[in-house]
mmCIF file of C-alpha atoms in Angstrom:
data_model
loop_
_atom_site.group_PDB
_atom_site.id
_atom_site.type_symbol
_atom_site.label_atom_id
_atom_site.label_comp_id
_atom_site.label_asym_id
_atom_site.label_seq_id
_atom_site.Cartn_x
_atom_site.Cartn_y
_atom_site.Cartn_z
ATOM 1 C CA UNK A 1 120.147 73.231 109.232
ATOM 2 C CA UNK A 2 119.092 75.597 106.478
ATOM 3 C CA UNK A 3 116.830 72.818 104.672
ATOM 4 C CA UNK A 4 113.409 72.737 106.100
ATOM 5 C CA UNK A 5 110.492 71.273 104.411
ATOM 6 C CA UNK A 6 106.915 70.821 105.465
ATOM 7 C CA UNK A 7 105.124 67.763 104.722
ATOM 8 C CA UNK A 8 102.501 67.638 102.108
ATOM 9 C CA UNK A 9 99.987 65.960 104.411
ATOM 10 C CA UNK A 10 100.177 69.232 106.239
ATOM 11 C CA UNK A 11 99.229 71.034 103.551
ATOM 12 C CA UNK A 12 96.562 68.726 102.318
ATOM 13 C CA UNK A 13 95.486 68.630 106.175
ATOM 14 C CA UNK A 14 95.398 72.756 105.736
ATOM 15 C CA UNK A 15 93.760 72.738 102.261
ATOM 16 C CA UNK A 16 91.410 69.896 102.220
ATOM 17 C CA UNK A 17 87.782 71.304 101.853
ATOM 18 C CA UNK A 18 85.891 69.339 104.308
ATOM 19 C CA UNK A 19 82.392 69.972 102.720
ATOM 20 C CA UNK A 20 83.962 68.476 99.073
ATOM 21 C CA UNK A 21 83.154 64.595 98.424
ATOM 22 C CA UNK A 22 86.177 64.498 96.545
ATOM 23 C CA UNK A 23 88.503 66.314 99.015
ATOM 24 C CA UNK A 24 87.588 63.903 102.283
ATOM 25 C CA UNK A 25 87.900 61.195 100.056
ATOM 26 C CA UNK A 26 91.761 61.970 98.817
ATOM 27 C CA UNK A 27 92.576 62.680 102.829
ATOM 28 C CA UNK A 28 91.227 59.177 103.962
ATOM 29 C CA UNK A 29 93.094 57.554 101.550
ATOM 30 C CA UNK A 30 96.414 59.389 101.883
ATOM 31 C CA UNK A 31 95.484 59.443 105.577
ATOM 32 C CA UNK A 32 95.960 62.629 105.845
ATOM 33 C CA UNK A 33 94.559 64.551 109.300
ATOM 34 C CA UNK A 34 92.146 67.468 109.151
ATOM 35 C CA UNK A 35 94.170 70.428 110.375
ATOM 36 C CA UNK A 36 91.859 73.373 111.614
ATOM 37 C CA UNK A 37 93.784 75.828 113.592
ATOM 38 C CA UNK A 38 96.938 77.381 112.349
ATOM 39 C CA UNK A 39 98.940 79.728 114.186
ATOM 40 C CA UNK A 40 101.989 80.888 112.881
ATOM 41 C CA UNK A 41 105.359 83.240 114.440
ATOM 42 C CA UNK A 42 107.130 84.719 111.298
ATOM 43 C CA UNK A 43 111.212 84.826 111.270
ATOM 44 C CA UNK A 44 111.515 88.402 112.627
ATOM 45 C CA UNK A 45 112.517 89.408 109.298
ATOM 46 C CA UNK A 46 112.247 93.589 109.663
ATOM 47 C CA UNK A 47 114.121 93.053 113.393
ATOM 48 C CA UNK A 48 116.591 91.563 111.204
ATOM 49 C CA UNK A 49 116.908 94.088 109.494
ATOM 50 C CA UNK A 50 116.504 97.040 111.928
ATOM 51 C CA UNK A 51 119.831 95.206 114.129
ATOM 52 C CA UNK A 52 121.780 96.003 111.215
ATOM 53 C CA UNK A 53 122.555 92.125 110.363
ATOM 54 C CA UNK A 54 124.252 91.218 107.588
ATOM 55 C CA UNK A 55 123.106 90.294 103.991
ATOM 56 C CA UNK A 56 123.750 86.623 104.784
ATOM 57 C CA UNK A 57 121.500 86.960 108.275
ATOM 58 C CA UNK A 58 118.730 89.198 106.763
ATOM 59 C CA UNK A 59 118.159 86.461 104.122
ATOM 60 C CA UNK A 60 118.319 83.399 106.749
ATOM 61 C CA UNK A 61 115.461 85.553 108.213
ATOM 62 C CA UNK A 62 112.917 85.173 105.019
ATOM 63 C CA UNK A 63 110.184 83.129 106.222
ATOM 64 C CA UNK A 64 109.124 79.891 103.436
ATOM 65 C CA UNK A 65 107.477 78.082 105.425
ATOM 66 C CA UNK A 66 105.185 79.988 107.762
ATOM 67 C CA UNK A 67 104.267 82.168 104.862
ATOM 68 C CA UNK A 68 103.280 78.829 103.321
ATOM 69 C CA UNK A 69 101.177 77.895 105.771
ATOM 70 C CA UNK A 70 99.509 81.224 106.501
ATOM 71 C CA UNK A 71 98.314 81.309 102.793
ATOM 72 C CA UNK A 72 97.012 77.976 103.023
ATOM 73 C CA UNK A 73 95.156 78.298 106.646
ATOM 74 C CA UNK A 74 93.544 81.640 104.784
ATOM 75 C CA UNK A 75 92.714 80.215 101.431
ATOM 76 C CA UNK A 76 90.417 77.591 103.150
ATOM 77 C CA UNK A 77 88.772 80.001 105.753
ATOM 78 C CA UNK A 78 86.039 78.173 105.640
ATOM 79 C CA UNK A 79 87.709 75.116 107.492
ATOM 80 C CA UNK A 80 90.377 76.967 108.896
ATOM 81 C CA UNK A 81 91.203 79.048 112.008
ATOM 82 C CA UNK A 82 94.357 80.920 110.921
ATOM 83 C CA UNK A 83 96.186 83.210 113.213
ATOM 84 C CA UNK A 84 99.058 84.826 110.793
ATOM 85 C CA UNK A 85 101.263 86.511 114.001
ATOM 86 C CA UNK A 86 101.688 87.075 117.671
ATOM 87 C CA UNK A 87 99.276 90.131 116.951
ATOM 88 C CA UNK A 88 95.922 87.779 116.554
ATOM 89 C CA UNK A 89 96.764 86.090 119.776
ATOM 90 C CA UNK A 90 94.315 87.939 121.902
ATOM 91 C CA UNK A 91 91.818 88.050 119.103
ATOM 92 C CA UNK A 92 92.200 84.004 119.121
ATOM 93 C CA UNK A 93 91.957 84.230 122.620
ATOM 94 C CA UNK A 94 88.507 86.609 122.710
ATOM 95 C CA UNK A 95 87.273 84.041 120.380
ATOM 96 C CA UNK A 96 87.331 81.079 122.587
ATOM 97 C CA UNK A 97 86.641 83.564 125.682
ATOM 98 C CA UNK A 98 83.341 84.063 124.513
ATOM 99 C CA UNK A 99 82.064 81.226 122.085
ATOM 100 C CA UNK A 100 84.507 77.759 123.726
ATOM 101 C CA UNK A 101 86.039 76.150 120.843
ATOM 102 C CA UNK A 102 83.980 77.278 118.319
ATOM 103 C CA UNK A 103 84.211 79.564 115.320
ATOM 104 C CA UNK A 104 82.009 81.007 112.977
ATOM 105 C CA UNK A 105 82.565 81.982 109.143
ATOM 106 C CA UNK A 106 82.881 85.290 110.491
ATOM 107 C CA UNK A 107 85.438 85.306 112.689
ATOM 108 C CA UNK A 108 87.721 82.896 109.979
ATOM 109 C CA UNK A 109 86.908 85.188 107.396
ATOM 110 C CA UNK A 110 88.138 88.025 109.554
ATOM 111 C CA UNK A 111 91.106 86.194 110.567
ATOM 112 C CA UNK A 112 92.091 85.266 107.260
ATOM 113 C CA UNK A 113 91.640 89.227 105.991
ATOM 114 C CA UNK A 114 94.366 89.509 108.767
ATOM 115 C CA UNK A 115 96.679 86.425 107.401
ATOM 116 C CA UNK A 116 96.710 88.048 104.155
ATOM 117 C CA UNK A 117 97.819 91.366 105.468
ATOM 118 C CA UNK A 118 100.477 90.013 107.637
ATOM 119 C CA UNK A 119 101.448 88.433 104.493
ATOM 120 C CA UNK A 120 101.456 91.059 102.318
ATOM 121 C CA UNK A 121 103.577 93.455 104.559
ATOM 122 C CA UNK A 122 106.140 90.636 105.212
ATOM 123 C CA UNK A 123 106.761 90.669 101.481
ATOM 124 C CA UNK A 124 106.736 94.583 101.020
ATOM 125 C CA UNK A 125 109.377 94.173 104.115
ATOM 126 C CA UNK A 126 111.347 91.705 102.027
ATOM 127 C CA UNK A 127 110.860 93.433 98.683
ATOM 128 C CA UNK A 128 111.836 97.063 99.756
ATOM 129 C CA UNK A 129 115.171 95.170 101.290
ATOM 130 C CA UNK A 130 115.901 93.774 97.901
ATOM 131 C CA UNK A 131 115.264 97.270 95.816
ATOM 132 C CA UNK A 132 117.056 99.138 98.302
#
C-alpha cells in the first residue's frame, strides 16, 4: 500500500531529550520508549531514476518516512545514534569495534553531520528531478 505512517511514539521515542525533566516526564506518561539508535535505508530514489522508470515509479521512490526519521535521530544527537545510509554501516560498526555499545558526543555529532548530508543530497536528487 502507498499509505505508510510512522507512529508518533516513534518520534517522541527519537526526539525526547533524555537530560529534560519535562521531556522524560511526557514519555512515561504517554509510555513512550527511549529510542537511541536509528539506522535508516533510503528508497533508492537516484537508481530510480538512473533505470529510466517512469514519472509514476520515480515518485513512489521519494522517501517520507526515512527522511523523517533521519532528521529526527540527528536533531537529538545528543541521545541519538543515527546512521542516515548503508554508507555509515562500517563507521557504526568501527564504533562498537572499538568502544562495545557505547558512544560518545563525538561520534553522534559526527554521525549526525553525516544524516544531514545524506539528507540534503536526497533532496537536491529529488529537486533537480522536479526542475528538470
Amino acid at each position: 500500500g502507498r499509505v505508510k505512517t510512522l507512529h508518533p511514539k516513534v518520534f517522541g521515542g527519537i526526539l525526547g531529550r533524555r537530560d529534560l525533566e519535562g521531556d522524560r516526564q511526557q514519555m512515561e506518561q504517554s509510555e513512550i520508549p527511549e529510542i537511541d539508535l536509528v539506522i535508516v535505508d533510503l528508497y533508492p530514489f537516484e537508481q530510480t531514476v538512473a533505470s529510466g522508470a517512469s514519472d509514476a515509479d520515480i515518485i513512489e521512490k521519494i522517501d517520507i518516512g526515512g527522511i523523517s526519521l533521519i532528521r529526527a535521530g540527528a536533531k537529538n544527537f545528543n541521545d541519538v545514534v543515527i546512521v542516515p545510509s548503508k554508507a555509515e554501516y562500517s563507521v557504526l560498526l568501527d564504533i562498537l569495534n572499538k568502544k562495545g555499545a557505547q558512544t560518545d558526543i563525538e561520534d553522534r555529532t559526527m554521525l549526525a553531520a553525516r544524516a544531514f548530508g545524506v539528507s540534503s543530497h536526497y533532496d537536491t536528487a529529488i529537486h533537480e528531478w522536479f526542475v528538470k
